[in-house]
mmCIF file of C-alpha atoms and ligand atoms in Angstrom:
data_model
loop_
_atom_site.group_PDB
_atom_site.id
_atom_site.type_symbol
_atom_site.label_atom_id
_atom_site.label_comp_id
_atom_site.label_asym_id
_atom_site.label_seq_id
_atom_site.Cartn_x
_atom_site.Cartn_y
_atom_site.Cartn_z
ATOM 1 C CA UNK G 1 0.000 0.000 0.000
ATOM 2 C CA UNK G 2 1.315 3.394 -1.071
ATOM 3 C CA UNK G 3 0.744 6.512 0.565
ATOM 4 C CA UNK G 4 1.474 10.304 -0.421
ATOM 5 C CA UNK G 5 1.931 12.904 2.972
ATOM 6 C CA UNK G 6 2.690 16.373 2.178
ATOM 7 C CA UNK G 7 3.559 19.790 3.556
ATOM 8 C CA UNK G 8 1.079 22.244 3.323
ATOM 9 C CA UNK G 9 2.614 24.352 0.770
ATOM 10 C CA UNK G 10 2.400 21.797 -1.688
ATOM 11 C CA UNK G 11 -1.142 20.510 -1.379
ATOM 12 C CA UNK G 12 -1.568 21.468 -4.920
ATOM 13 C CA UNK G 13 0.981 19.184 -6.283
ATOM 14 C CA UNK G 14 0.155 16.590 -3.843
ATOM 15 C CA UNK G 15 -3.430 16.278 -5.086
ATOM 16 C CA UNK G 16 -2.347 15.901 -8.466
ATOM 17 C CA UNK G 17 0.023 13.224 -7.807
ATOM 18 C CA UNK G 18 -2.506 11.228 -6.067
ATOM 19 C CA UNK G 19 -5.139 11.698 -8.827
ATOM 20 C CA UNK G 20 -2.353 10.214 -11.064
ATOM 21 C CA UNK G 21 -1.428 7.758 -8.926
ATOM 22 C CA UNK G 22 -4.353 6.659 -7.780
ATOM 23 C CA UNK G 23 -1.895 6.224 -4.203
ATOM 24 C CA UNK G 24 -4.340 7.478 -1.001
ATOM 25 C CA UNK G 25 -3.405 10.709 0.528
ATOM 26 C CA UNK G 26 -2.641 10.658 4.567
ATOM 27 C CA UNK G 27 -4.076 12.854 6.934
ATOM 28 C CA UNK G 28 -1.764 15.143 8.565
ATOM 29 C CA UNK G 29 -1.994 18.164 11.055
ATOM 30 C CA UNK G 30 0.782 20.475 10.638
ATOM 31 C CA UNK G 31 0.662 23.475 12.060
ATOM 32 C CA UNK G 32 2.791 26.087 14.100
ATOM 33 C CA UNK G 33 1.987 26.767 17.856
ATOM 34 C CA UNK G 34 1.349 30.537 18.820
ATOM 35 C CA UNK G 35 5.240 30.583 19.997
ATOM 36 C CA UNK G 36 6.093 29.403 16.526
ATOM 37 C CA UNK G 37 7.367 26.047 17.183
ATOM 38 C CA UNK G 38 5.742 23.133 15.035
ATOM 39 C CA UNK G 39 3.139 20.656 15.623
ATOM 40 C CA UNK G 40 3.020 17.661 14.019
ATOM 41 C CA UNK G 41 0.174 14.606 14.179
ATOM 42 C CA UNK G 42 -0.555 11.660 11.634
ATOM 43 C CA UNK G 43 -4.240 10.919 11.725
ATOM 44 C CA UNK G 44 -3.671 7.793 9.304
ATOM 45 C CA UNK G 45 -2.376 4.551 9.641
ATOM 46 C CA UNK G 46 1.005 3.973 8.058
ATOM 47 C CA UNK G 47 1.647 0.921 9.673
ATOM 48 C CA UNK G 48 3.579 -1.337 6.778
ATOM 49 C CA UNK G 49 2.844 1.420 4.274
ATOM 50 C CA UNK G 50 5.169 3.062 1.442
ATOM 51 C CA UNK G 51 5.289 6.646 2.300
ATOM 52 C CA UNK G 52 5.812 9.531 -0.482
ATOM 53 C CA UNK G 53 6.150 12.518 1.299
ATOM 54 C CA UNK G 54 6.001 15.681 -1.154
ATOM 55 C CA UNK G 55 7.850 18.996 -0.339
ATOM 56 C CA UNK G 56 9.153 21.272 -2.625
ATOM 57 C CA UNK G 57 12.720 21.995 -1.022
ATOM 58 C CA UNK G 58 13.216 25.645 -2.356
ATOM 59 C CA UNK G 59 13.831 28.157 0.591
ATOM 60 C CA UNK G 60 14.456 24.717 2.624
ATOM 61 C CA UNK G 61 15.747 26.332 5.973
ATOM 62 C CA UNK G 62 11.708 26.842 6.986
ATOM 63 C CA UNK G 63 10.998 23.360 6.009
ATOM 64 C CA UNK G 64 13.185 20.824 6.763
ATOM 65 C CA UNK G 65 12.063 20.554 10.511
ATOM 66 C CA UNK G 66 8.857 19.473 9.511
ATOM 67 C CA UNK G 67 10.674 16.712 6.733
ATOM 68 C CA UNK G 68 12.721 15.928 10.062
ATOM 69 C CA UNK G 69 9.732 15.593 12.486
ATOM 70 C CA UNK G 70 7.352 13.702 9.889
ATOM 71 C CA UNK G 71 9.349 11.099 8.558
ATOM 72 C CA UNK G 72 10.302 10.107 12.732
ATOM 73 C CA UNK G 73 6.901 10.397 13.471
ATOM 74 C CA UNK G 74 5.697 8.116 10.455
ATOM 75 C CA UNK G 75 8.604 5.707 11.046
ATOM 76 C CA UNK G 76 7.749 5.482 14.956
ATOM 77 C CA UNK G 77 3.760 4.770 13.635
ATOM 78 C CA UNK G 78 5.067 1.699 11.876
ATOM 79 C CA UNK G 79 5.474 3.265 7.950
ATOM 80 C CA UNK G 80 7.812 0.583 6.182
ATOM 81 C CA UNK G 81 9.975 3.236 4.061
ATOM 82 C CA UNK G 82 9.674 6.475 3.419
ATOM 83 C CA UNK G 83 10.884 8.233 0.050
ATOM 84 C CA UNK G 84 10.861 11.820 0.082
ATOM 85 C CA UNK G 85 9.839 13.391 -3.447
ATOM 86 C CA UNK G 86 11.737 16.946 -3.348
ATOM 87 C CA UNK G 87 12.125 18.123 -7.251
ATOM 88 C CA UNK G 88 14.342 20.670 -6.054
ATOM 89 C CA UNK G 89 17.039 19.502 -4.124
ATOM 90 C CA UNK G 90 18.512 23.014 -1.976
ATOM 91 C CA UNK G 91 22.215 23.105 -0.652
ATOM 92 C CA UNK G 92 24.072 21.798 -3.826
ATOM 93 C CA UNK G 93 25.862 24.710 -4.368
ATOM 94 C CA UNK G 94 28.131 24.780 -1.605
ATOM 95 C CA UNK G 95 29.894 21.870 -2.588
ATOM 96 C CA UNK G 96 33.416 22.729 -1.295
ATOM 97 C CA UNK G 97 34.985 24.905 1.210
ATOM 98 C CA UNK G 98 35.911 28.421 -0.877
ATOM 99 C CA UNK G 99 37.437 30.174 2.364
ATOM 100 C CA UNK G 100 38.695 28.832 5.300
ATOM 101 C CA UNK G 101 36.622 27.554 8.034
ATOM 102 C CA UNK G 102 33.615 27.259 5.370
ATOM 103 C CA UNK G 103 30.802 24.614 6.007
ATOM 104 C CA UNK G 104 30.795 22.283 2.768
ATOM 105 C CA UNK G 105 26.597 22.277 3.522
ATOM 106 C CA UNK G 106 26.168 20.155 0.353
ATOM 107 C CA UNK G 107 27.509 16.909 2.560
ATOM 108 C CA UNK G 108 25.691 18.361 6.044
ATOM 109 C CA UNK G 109 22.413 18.935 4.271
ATOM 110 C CA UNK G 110 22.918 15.459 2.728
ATOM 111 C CA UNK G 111 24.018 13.714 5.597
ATOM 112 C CA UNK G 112 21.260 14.823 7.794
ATOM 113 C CA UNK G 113 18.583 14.379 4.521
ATOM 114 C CA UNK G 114 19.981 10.753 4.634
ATOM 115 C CA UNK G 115 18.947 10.328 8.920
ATOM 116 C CA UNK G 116 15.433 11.200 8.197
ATOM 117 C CA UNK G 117 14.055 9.046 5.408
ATOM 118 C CA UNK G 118 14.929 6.035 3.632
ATOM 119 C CA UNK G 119 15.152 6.860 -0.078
ATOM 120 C CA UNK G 120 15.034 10.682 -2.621
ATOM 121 C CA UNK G 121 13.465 11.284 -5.699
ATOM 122 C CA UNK G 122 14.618 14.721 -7.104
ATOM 123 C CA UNK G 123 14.954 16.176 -10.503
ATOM 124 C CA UNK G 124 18.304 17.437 -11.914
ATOM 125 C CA UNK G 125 19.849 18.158 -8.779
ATOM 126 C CA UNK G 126 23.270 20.276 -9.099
ATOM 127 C CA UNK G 127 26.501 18.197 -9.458
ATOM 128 C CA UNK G 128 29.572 20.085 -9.708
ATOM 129 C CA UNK G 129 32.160 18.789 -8.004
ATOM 130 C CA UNK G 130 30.325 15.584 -6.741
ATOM 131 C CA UNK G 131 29.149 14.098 -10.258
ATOM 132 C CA UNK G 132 26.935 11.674 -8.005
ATOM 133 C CA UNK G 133 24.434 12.110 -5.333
ATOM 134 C CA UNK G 134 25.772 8.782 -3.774
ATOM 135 C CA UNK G 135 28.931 10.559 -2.993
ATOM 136 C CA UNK G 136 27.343 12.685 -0.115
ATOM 137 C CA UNK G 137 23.903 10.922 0.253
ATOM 138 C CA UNK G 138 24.157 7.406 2.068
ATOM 139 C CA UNK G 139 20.819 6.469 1.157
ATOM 140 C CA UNK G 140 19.633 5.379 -2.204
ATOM 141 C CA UNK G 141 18.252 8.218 -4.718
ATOM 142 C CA UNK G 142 17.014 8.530 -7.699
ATOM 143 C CA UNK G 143 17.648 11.792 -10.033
ATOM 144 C CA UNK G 144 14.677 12.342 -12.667
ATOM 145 C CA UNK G 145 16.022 14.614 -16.006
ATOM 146 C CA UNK G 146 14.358 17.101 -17.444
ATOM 147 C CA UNK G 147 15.964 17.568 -20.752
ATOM 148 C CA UNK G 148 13.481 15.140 -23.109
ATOM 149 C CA UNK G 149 10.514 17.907 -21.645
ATOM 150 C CA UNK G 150 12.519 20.772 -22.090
ATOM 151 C CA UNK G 151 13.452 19.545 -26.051
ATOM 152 C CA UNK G 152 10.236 18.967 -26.325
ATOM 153 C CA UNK G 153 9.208 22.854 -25.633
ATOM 154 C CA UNK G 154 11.998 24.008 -27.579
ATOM 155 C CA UNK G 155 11.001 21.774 -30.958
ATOM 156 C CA UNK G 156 7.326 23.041 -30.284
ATOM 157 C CA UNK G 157 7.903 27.045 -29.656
ATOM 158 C CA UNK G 158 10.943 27.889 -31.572
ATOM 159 C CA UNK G 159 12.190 28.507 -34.711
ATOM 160 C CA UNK G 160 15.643 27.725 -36.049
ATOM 161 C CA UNK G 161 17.429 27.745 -32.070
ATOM 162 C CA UNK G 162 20.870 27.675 -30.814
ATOM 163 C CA UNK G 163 21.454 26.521 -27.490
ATOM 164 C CA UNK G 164 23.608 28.438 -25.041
ATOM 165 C CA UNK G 165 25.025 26.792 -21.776
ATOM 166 C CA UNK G 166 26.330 29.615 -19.587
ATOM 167 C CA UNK G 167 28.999 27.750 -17.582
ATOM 168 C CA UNK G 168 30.935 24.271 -17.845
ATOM 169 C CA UNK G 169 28.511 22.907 -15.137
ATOM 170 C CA UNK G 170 25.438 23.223 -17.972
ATOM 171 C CA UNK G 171 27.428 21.228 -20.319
ATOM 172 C CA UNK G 172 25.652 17.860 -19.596
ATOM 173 C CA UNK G 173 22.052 19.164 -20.120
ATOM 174 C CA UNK G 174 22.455 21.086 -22.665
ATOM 175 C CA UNK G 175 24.763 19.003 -24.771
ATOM 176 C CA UNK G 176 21.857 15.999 -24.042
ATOM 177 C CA UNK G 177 19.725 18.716 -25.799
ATOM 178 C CA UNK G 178 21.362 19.777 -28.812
ATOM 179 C CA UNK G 179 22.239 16.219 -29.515
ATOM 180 C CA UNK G 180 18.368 14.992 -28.985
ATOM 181 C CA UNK G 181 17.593 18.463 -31.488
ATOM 182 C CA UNK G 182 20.194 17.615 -33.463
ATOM 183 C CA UNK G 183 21.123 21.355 -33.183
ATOM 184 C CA UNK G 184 23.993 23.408 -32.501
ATOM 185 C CA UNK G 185 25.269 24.464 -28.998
ATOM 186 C CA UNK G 186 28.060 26.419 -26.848
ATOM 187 C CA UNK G 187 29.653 26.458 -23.355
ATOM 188 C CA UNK G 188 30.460 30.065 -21.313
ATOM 189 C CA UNK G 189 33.018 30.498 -19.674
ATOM 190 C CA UNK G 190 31.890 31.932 -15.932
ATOM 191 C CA UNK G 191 33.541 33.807 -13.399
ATOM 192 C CA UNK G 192 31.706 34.342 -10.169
ATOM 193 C CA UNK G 193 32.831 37.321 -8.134
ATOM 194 C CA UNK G 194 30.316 37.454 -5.799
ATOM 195 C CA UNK G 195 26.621 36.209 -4.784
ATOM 196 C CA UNK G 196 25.056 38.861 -7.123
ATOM 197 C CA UNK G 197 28.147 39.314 -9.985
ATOM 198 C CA UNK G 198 29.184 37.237 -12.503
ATOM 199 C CA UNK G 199 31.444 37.287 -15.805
ATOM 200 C CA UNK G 200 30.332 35.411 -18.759
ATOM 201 C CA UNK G 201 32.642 35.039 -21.676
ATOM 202 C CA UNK G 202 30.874 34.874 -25.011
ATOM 203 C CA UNK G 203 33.224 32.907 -27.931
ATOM 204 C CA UNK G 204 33.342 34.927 -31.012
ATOM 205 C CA UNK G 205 29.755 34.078 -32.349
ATOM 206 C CA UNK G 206 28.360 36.546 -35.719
ATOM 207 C CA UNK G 207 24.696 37.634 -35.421
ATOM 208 C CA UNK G 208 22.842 35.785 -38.373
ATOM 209 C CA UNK G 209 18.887 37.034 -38.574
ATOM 210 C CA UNK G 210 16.072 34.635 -37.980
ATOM 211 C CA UNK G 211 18.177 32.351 -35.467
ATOM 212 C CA UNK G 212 16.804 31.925 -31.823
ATOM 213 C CA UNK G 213 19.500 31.772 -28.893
ATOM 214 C CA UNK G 214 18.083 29.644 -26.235
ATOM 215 C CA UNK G 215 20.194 29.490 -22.614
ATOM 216 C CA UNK G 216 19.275 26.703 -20.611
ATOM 217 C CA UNK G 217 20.254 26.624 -17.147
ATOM 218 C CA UNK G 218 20.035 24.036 -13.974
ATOM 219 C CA UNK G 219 18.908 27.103 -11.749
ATOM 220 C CA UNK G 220 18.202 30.890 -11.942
ATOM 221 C CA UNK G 221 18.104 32.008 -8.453
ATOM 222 C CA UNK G 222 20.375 35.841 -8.606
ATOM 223 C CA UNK G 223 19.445 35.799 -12.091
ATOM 224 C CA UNK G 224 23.361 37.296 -12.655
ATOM 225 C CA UNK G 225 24.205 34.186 -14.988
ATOM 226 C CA UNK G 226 21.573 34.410 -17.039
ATOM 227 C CA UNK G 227 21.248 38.529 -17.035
ATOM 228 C CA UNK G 228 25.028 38.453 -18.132
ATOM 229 C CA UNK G 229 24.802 36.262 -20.689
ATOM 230 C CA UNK G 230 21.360 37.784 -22.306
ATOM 231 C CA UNK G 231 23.583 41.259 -21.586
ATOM 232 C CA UNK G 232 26.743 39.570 -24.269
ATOM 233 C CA UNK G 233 24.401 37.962 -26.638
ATOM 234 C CA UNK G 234 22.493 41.669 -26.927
ATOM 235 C CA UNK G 235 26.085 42.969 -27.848
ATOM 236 C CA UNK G 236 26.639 40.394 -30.722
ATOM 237 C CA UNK G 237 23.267 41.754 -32.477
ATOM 238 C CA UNK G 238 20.614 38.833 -30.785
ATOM 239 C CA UNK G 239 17.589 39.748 -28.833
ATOM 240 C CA UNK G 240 14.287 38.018 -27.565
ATOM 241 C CA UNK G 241 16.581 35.318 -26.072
ATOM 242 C CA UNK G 242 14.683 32.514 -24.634
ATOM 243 C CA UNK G 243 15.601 31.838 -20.900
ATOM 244 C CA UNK G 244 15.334 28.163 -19.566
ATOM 245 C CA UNK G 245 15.773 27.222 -15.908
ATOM 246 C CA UNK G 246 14.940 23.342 -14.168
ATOM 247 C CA UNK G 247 14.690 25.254 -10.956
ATOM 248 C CA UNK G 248 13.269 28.699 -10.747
ATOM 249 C CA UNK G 249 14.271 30.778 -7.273
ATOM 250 C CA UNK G 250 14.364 33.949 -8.107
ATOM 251 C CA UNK G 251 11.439 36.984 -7.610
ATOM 252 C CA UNK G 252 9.749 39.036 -9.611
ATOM 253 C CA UNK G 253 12.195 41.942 -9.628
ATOM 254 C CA UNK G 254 14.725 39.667 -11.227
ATOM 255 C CA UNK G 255 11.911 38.470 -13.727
ATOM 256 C CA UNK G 256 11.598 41.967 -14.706
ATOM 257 C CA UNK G 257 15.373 42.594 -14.756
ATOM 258 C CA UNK G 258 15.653 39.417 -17.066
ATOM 259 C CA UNK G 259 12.745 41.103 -19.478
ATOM 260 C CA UNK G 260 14.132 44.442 -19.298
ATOM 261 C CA UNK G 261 17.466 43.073 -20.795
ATOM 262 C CA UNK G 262 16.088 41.426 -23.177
ATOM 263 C CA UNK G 263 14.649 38.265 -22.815
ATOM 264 C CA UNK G 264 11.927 37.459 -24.712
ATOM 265 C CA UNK G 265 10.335 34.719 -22.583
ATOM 266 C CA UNK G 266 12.058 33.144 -19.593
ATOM 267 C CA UNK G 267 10.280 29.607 -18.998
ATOM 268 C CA UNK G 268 10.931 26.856 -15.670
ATOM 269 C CA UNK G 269 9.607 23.526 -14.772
ATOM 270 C CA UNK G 270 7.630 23.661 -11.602
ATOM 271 C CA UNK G 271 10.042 21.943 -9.708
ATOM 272 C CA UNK G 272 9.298 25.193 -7.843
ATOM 273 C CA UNK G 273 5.984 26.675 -7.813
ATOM 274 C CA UNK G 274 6.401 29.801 -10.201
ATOM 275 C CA UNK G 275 5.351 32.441 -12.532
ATOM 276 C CA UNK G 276 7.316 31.328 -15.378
ATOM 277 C CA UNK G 277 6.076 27.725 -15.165
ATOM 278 C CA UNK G 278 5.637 26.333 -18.641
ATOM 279 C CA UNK G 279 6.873 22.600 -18.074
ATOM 280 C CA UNK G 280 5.519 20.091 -16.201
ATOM 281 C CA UNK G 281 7.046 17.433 -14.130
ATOM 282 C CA UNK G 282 4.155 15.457 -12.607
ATOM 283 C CA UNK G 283 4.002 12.983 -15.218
ATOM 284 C CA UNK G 284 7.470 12.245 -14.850
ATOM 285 C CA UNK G 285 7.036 11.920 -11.264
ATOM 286 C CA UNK G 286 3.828 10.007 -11.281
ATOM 287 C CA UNK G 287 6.099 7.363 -13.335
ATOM 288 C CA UNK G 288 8.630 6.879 -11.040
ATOM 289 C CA UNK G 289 5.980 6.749 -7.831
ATOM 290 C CA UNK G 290 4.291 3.980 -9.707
ATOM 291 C CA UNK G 291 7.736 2.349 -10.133
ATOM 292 C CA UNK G 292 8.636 2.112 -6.792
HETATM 293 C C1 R5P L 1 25.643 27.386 -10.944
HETATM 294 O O1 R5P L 1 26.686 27.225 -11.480
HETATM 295 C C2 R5P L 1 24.312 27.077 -11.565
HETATM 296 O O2 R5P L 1 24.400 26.156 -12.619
HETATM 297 C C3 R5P L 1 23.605 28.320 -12.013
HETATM 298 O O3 R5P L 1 24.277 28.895 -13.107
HETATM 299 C C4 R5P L 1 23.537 29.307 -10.907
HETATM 300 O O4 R5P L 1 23.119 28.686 -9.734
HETATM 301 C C5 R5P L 1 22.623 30.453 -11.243
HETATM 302 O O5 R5P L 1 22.612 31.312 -10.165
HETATM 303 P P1 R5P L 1 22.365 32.854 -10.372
HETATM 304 O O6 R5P L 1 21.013 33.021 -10.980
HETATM 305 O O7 R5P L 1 22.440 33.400 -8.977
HETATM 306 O O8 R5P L 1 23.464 33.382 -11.249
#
């Protein structure tokens, strides 16, 4: 018997899973106390049961008590394993120690991920420097892709594209891209400087009329990778650029900075719940669920 729990926040998504599924949904209070500490009962039984438990991990610091105090709870109420569905899998980025005395939070977040439930199911989490989860996760996971939906939406909505990776980390997607479009596709070179500055180098590319440049990105969170490579690609004679990002963090500000500079659409999965959400991931999810 298969189960799907959820935090409130993603009710939406939950529902749809289960109508997919055709898994029950569990009945769960969650709610904060007037002090602001959480409160947490299951009012199902999960004895023996697969558990799903749904959360979208994006701003994860006000969530990840309640992943922590659920899956105990559910374990201690008998639930035989408990995979936690998380599309967006937060503290990737910080996969090495920069400065001295730096936490590498990529291996904390994982390690204490990996004490609370048995098994992950996230979509095109960030690999840098680990190229596996299994290297920091000591639990088994399972990483969904993206890039057969987001070729898809590209062959539908553009004409004659280009795809444009703006760092060596987007190689992998958008290399599995062009290939699958059979269409052409280059690397940046990026330099961060800081949280909200980066440098893109552009290779010597000529403007040619009619042809769409397409940068696909794992994550737009500043927005300064994509806003500095829209910013080159308006110097070499290209506008309307289409932006593509897995995970979309950032606000609306930066959704009008990317506009502003000349983006003509900038599109996300909703991995994260957001305004730019053109492709959908519960069928791919609902898949894997069944699978399991
Ligand atoms: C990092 O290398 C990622 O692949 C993204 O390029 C990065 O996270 C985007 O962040 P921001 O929007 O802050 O530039």
């Amino acid at each position: 018997m298969k189960t799907i729990f959820y935090l409130p926040e993603d009710k939406k998504l939950a529902d749809e899973l289960a109508y997919k599924t055709n898994f029950e949904l569990g009945r769960a209070e969650i709610r904060q106390f007037p002090d602001g500490e959480n409160y947490i009962r299951i009012d199902s039984d999960v004895q023996d049961k697969t558990i799903f438990l749904i959360c979208r991990l994006d701003h994860p610091n006000k969530k990840i008590l309640n992943i922590f105090f659920l899956s105990h709870t559910l374990k201690k109420l008998g639930a035989k394993k408990i995979f936690l569905i998380s599309p967006y899998l937060p503290y990737m980025r910080q996969d090495k120690s920069f400065k001295q005395g730096e936490a590498i939070t990529s291996v904390l977040f994982a390690d204490f991920l990996s004490n609370c439930i048995d098994q992950l199911i996230t979509i095109d989490p960030h690999l840098h420097r680990f190229k596996k989860l299994s290297e920091i996760y000591s639990i088994p996971t399972i990483t969904l892709h993206l890039d057969q939906l987001i070729s898809e939406w590209i062959k539908k909505n553009t004409t004659d594209p280009f795809l444009i990776g703006p760092d060596e980390e987007s190689q992998p997607w958008v290399s599995e891209i062009a290939n699958h479009l059979s269409i052409p596709f280059i690397i940046l070179e990026k330099t961060r400087r800081s949280d909200n500055e980066v440098v893109i180098s552009l290779p010597n590319i000529t403007y040619e009329e009619g042809r769409t440049p397409v940068i696909i990105d794992d994550i737009i969170s500043t927005g300064s990778s994509m806003l500095a490579t829209i910013n080159e690609l308006s110097l070499k004679g290209f506008s309307n650029t289409i932006c593509i990002a897995t995970h979309a963090l950032f606000d609306d500000e930066i959704y009008k900075k990317l506009l502003n500079a000349g983006a003509g659409i900038v599109i996300s999965s909703n991995s994260i719940e957001h305004l730019t959400n053109k492709i959908d991931i519960t069928d791919l999810l609902t898949d894997e669920m069944i699978r399991c």
